[in-house]
XYZ file of C-alpha atoms in Angstrom:
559
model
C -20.734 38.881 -27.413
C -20.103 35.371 -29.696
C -16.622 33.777 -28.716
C -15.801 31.251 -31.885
C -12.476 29.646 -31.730
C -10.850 28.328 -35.369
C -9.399 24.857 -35.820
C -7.808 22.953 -38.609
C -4.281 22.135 -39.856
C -1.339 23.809 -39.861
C -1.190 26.266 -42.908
C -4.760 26.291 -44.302
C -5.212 29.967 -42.859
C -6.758 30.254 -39.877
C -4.815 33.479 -39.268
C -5.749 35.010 -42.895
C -9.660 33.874 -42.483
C -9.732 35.633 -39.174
C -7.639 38.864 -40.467
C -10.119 38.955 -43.552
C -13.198 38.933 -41.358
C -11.799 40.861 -38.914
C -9.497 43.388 -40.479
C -7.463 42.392 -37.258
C -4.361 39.946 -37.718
C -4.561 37.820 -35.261
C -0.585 36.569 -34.625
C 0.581 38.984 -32.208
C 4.368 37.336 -31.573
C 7.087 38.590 -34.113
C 8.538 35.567 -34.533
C 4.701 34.263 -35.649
C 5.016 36.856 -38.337
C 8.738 35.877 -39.112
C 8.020 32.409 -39.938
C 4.214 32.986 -41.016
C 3.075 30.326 -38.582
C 0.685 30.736 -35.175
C 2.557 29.448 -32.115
C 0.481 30.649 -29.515
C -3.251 32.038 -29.023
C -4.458 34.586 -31.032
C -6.926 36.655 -30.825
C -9.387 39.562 -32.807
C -12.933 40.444 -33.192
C -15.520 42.579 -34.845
C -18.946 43.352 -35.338
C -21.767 41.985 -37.939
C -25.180 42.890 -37.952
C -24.603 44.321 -34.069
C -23.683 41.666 -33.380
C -20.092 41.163 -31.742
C -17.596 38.468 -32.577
C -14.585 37.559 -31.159
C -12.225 34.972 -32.433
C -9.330 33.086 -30.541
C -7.304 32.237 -33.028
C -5.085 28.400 -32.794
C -1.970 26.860 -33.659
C -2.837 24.063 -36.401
C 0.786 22.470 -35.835
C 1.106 18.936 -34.313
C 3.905 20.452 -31.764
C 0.990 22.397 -30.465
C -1.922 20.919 -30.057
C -1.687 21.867 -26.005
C -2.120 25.502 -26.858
C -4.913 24.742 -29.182
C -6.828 22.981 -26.719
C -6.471 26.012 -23.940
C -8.016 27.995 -26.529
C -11.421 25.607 -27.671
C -11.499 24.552 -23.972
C -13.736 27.736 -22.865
C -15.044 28.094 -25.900
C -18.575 27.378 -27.054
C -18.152 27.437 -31.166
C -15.695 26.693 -33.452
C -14.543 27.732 -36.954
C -13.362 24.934 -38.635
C -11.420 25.216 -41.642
C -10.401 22.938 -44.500
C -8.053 24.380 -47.346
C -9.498 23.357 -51.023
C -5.788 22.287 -51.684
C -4.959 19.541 -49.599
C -8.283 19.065 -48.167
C -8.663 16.685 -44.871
C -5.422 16.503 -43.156
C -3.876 14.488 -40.089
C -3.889 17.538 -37.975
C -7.677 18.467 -39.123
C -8.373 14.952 -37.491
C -7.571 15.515 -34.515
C -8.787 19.007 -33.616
C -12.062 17.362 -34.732
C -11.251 14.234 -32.315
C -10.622 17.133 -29.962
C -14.086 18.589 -30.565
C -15.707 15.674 -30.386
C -14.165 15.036 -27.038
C -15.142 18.623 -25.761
C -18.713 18.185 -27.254
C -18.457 21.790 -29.082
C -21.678 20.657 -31.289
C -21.651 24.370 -33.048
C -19.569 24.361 -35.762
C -19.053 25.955 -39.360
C -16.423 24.724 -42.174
C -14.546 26.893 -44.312
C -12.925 25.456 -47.112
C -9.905 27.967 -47.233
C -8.012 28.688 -50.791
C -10.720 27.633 -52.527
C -9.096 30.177 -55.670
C -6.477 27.774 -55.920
C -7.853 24.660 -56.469
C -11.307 23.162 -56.797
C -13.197 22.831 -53.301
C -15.524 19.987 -53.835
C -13.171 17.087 -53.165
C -12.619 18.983 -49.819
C -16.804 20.056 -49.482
C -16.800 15.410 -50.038
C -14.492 14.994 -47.068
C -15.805 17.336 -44.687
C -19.240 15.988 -45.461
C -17.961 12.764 -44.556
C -16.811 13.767 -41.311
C -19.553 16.732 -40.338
C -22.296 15.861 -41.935
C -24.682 18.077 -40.227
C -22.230 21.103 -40.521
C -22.498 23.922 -42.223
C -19.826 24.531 -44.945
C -18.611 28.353 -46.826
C -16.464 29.156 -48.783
C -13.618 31.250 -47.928
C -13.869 33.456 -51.199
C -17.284 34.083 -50.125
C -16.615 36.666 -47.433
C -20.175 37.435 -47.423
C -21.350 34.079 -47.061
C -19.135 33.469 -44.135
C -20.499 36.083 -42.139
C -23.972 35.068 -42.960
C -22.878 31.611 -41.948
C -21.539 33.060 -38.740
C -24.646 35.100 -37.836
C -26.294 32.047 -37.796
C -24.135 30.085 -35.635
C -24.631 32.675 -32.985
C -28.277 32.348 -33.560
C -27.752 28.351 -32.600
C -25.772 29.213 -29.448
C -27.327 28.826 -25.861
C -28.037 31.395 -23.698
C -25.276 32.159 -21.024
C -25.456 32.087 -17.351
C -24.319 35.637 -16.707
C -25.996 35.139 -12.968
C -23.182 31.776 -12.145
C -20.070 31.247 -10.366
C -17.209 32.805 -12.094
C -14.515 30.504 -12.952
C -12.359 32.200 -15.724
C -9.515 30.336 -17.538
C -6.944 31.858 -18.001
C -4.872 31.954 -21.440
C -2.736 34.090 -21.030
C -0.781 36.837 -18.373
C 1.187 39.992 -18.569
C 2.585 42.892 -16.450
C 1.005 46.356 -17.709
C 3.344 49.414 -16.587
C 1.353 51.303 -14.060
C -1.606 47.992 -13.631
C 0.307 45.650 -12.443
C -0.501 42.117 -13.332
C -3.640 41.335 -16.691
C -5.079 37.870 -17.051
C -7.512 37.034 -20.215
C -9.537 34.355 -20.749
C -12.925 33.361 -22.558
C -15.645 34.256 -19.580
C -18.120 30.911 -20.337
C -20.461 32.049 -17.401
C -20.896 34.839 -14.454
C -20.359 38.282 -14.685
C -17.423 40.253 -13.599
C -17.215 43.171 -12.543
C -14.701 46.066 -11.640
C -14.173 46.082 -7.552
C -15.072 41.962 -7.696
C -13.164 40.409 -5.272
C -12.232 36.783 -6.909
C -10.010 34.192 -5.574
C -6.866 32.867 -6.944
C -4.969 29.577 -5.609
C -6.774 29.956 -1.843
C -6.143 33.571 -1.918
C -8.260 36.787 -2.805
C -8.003 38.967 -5.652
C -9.434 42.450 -6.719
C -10.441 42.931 -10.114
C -8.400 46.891 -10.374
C -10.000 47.119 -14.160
C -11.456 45.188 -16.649
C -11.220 45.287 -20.593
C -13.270 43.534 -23.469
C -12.789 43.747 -26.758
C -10.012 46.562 -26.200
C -12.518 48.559 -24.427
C -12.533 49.515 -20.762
C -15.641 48.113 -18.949
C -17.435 48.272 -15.373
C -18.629 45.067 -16.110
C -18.639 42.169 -18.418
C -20.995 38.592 -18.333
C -20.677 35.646 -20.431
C -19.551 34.328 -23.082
C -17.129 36.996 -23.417
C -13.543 37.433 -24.338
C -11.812 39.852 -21.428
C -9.024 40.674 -20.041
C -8.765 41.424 -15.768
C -6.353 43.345 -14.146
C -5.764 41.970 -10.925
C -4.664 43.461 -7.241
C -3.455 40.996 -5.269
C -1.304 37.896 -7.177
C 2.223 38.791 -8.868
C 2.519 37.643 -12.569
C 5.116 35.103 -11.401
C 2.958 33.586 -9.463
C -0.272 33.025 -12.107
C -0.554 31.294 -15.795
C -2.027 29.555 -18.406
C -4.218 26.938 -16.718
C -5.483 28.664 -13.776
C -8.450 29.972 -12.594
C -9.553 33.388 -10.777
C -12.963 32.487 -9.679
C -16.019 32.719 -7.273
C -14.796 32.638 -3.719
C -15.770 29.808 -1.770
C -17.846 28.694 -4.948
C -15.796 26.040 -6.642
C -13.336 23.127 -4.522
C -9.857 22.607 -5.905
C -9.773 18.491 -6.490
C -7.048 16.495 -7.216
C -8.856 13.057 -7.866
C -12.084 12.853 -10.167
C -14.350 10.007 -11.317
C -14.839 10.551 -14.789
C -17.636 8.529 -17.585
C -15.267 7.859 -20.939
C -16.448 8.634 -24.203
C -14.796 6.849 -27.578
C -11.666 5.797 -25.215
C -9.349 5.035 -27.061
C -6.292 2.666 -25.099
C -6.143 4.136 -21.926
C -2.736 4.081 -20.402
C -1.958 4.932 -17.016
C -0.080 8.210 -17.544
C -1.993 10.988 -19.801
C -2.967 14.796 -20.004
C -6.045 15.915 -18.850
C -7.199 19.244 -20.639
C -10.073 20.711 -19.368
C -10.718 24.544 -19.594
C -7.280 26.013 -20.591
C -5.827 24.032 -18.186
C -2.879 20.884 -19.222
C -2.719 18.313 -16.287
C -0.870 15.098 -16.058
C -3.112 12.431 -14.578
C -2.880 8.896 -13.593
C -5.747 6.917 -14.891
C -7.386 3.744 -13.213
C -10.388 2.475 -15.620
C -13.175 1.337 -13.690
C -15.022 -0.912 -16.234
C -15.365 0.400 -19.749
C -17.442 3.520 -19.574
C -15.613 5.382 -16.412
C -12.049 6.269 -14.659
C -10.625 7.539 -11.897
C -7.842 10.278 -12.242
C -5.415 11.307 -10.032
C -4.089 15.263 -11.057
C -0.866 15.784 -10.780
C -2.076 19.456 -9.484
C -6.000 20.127 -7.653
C -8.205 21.803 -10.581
C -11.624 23.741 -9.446
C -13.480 20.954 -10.707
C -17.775 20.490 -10.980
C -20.018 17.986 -11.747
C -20.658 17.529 -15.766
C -17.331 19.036 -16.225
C -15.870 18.035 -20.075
C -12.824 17.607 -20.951
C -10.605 15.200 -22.394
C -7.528 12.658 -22.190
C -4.841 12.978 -24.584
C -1.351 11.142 -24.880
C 0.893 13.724 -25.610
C 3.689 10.889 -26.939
C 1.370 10.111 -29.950
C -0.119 12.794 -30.436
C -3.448 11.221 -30.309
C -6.722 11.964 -28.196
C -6.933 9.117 -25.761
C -10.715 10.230 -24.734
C -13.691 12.567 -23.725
C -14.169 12.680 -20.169
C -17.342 14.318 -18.345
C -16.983 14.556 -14.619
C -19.557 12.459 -12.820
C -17.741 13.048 -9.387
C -15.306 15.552 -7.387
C -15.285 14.107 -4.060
C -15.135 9.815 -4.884
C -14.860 7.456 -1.939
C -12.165 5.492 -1.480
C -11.971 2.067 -3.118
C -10.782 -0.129 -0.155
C -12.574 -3.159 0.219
C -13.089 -6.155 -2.073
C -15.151 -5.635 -4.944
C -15.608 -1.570 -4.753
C -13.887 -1.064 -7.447
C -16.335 -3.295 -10.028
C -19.264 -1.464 -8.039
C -18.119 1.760 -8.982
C -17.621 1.148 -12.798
C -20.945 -0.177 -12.902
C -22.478 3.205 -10.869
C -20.074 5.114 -13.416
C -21.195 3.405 -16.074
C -25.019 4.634 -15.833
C -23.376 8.200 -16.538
C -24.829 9.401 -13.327
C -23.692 9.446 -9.582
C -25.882 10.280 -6.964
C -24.796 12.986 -4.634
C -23.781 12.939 -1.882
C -26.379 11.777 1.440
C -25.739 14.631 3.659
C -23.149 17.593 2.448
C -23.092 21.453 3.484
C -25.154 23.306 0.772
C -22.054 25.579 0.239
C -20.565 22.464 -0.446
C -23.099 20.629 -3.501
C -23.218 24.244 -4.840
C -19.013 24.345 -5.681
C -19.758 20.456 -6.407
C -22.154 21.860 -9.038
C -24.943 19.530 -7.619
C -28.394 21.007 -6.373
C -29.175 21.777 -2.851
C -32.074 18.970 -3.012
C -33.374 17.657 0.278
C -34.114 18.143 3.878
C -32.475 21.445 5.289
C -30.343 20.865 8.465
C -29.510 24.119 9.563
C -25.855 24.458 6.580
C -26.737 20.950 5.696
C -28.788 19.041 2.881
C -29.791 15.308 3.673
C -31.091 12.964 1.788
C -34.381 12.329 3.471
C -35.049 8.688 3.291
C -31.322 8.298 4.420
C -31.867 10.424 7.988
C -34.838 8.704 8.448
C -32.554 5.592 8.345
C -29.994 7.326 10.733
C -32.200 8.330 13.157
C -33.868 5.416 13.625
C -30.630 3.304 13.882
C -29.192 5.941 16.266
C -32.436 5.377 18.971
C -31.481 1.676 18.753
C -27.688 2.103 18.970
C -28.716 4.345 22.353
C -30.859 1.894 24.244
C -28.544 -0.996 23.293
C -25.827 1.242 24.536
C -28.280 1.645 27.318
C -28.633 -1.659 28.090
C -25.108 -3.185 28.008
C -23.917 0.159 30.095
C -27.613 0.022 32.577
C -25.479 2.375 35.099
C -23.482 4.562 32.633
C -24.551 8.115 32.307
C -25.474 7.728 28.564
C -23.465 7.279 25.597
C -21.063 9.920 24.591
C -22.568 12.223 21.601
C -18.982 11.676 19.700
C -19.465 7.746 19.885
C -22.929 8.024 18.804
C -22.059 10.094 15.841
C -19.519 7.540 14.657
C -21.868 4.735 15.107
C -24.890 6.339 12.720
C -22.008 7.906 10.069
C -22.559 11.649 10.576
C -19.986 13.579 8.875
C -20.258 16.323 11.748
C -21.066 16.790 15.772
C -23.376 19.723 15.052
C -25.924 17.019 13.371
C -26.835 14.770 16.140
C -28.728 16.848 18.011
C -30.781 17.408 15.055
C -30.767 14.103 14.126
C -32.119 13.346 18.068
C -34.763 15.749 17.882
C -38.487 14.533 18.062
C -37.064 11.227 19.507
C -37.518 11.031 23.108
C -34.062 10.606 23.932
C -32.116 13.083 26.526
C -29.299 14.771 25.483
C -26.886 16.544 28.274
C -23.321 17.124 28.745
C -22.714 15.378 25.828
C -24.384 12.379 26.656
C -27.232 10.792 24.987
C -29.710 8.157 26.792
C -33.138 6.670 27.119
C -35.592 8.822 28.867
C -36.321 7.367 32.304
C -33.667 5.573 32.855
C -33.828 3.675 35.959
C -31.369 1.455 38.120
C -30.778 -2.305 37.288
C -32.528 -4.192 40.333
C -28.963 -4.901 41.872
C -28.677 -1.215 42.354
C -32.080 -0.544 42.765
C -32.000 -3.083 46.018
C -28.566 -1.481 47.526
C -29.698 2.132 47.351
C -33.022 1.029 48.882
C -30.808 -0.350 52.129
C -28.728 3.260 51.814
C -32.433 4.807 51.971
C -33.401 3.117 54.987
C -30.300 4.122 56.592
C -30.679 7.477 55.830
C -34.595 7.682 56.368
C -33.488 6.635 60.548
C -30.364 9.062 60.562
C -30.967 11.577 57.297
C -27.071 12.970 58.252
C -25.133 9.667 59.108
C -23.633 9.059 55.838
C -22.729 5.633 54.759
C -18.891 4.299 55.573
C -16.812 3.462 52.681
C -16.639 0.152 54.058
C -20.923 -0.621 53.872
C -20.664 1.241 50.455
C -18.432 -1.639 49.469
C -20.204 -4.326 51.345
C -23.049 -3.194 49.059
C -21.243 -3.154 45.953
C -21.986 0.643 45.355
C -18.741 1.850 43.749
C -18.527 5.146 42.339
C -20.611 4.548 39.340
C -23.387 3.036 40.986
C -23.510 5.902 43.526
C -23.535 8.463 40.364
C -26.354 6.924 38.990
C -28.091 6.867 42.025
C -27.985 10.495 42.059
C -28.834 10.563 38.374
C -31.551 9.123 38.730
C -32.640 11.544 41.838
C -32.295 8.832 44.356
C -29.494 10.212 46.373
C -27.375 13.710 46.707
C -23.368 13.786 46.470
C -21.952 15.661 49.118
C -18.051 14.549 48.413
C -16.246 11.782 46.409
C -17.824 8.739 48.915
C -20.266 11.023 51.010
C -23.906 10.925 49.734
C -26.733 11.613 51.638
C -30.768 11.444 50.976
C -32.043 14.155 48.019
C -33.554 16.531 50.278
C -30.178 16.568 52.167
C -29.493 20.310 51.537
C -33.101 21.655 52.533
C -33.135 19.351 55.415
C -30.141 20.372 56.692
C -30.969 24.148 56.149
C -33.682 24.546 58.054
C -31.985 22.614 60.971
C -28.749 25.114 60.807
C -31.232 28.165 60.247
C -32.852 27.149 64.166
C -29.142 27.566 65.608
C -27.846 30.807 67.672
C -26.346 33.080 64.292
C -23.205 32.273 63.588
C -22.235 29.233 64.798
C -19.248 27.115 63.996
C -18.612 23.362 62.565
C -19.078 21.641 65.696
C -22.130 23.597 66.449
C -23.620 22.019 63.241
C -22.443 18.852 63.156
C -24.032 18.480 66.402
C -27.326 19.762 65.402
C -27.183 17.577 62.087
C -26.230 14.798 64.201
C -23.235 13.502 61.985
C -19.396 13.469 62.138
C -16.911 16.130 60.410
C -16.379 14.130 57.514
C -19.897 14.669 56.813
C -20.645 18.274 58.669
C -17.692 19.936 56.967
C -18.343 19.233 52.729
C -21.806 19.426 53.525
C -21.138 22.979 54.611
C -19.323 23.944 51.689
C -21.955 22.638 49.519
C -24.232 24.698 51.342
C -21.684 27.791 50.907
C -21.894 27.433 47.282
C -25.603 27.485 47.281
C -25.511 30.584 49.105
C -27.732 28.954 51.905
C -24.695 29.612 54.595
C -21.936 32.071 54.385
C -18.731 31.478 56.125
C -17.628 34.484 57.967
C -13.638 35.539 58.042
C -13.149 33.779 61.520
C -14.303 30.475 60.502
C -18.117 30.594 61.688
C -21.104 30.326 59.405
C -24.335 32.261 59.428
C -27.746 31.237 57.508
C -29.224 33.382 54.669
């Protein structure tokens, strides 16, 4: 299927041009037919050469220029016409501005009511304008199919294999279905049983029509019209989207490159699809903005659209977006950086983004795999070489710390996410564990080093007489020196204050293991030659190893 939208000013028959072609008139509304003037979308088709054409049919009237631009917004042609008897009109210059702006490139003029008055004065204006347009008569029925046959020839292939994101245009209640949306399908496929999503929320595609035909399925470009399970008709209309799930990201600020900008001021309309939505603009230099929507829009990359001030009923200017997800523009400067990046019509993506993520961005999944994510490679080279020497200067300013926390470390090298430092520490020699990261190796300063050497030779003479917290202190072994100490393998905790040498446990089991079975604290401290502050946690410890077992009446037995 061909989708061709018409354009042109008010009363130079659109409507009749379209009926004529079609045999379908296109203004459904009675009070269109009243007053002999479109109001709102249109739409008929038909069929030349098998081939199948359907038209969406515009208002040419000032008043609505926002329901002519939800109609061209999907669309990837246009029928432009020009009546013989006024020729080039105000109205005809700006749906062309409009074009222009939407970079619809496939066009074909038809100089309307060409019986009534001579059509080359019009042919001289239009060829002003369009000069590499075609141009038919509308007398020449013939000629304007043959000129539309060959339009469709120009036309790019479709994506039917995309993401659907379908416009809408318009909604109804059917007795019996329940809520229809229609809209020009520009890419995808669509097919009964789909589930798409609506405003965070899924829908089921109940039945699906083209053309006034029931389908199973229908891919792009192609006019249709969705019946929907799961969103009330209150609740959906002209400017939203059923689409993809989880394929597209709803974005309420853009970066956008200009083209012929007109004066920008700070409050305009952004129309883009079939969608109408107030925006404040910021220029950043003279080729690129940033807007703020008024309401998030399912945005990509190389999006087109365009500005237009709705209080002059002028075009303001094309947009393309260049970026859905724009840093902020805090410090000094950012601002003239970021015209200048916008102004090369191209911004990079991002360094490291989930794949699901570039995909609804509408940006390749280029780069080094990690696990969900895509990196940049050349920028987690960078990070993982700056995160080995954040860790050992870490290291080194914290030399009896159990390593730097994993969450600190992350915020240091700018990872968006916890999952992606251990991938980013992988191959690099440093120790990851509990959710610390440090140098491999890691040994005591020498002021520890010599204090724990004194605790050793204690402990080598009496291997159960643990230090007093009073000669801990005298040798400046806090609680942090004593836990690296046993980090580092030097010495085993028993309690909070209580360590003894590292072979404490084994030590002290085969000792308890030559005693009469069971036998009771005293019995063991005894043997072990130490007091109960000692005797009794290091019993426990042993409990919990399953070395001892402590019997109902208090006594222990070896196992």
């Amino acid at each position: 299927m061909f989708v061709i939208a018409t354009a042109g000013h008010v009363d130079h028959g659109k409507s009749t041009l379209v009926h004529r072609i079609t045999g379908m008139w296109p203004d459904r509304l009675a009070e269109e037919q009243r007053r002999g003037l479109t109001i709102d979308l249109g739409f008929a088709w038909t069929e030349l050469d098998g081939r199948r054409l359907a038209f969406v049919d515009v208002p040419g009237h000032e008043r609505f220029v926002p329901t002519m631009l939800a109609g061209v917004g999907p669309v990837p042609a246009v029928m432009f016409v020009v009546a013989a008897t006024e020729g080039w009109m105000p109205q005809s210059d700006e749906h062309l501005a409009a074009l222009d702006a939407l970079r619809v490139a496939h066009v074909l003029v038809v100089i309307s009511k060409a019986d009534l008055a001579d059509p080359a004065p019009a042919i001289e204006q239009v060829r002003a304008r369009l000069a590499d347009a075609p141009v038919a008569l509308g007398t020449e029925l013939d000629q304007v199919r043959a000129q539309l046959l060959a339009l469709t020839r120009r036309l790019p292939q479709p994506d039917r294999d995309g993401d659907v994101r379908l416009w809408v245009d318009r909604c109804f209640t059917v007795r019996g279905a329940g809520t229809v949306v229609t809209g020009t399908l520009s890419a995808g496929t669509i097919r009964v049983g789909d589930e798409l999503e609506h405003a965070g929320r899924r829908v089921t595609v109940r039945g699906l029509q083209s053309l006034g035909r029931d389908v199973d399925a229908a891919g792009a470009v192609a006019r249709v019209a969705v019946n929907l399970r799961g969103v009330d008709r209150r609740h959906i209309a002209r400017g939203d989207t059923v689409r993809t799930p989880g394929a597209w990201l709803d974005t309420a600020q853009i970066d956008v490159a200009l083209r012929s900008a007109d004066t920008l001021h700070r409050q305009l309309v952004l129309h883009l699809g079939s969608a109408a939505v107030p925006v404040r603009v910021r220029p950043l230099g003279t080729a690129g903005a940033r807007l703020r929507l008024t309401r998030p829009l399912p945005l990509r990359v190389g999006d087109v659209g365009l500005l237009r001030d709705p209080g002059e009923h002028r075009i303001a200017a094309g947009i393309e977006v260049l970026d859905v997800r724009p840093p902020e523009l805090h410090r000094r400067g950012a601002a003239r950086a970021r015209g200048e990046k916008l102004a090369t019509g191209r911004v990079p993506p991002p360094e490291c983004a989930p794949a699901a993520e570039l995909r609804a961005m509408g940006l390749p999944a280029t780069g080094h795999r990690v696990g969900e994510w895509v990196v940049d490679p050349p920028w987690w080279a960078g990070r993982r070489e700056l995160a080995v020497t954040t860790v050992r200067r870490w290291a080194a300013d914290h030399d009896i710390a159990a390593g730097m926390p994993l969450e600190a470390l992350r915020q240091r090298v700018g990872l968006p996410a916890a999952e992606l430092v251990s991938e980013l520490l992988d191959g690099t020699g440093l120790e990851v564990a509990d959710g610390l990261v440090r140098p491999p190796g890691t040994g005591l300063p020498a002021r520890v080093d010599k204090a724990v050497r004194t605790v050793e030779e204690w402990l080598a003479a009496e291997p159960f007489r643990a230090p007093e917290a009073d000669e801990l202190a005298e040798l400046k072994l806090g609680s942090r020196e004593l836990a690296a100490a046993v980090r580092a393998g030097r010495l085993t905790r028993v309690a909070d204050g209580v360590v003894l040498g590292p072979d404490a446990f084994t030590r002290a089991a085969a000792i308890l293991a030559t005693l009469p079975q069971p036998f009771t604290v005293s019995d063991a401290r005894r043997a072990l030659g130490t007091t109960r502050r000692v005797a009794v946690p290091l019993l426990e410890r042993l409990d919990a190893l399953r070395i001892t077992r402590r019997d109902a009446d208090g006594t222990r037995t070896t196992l």
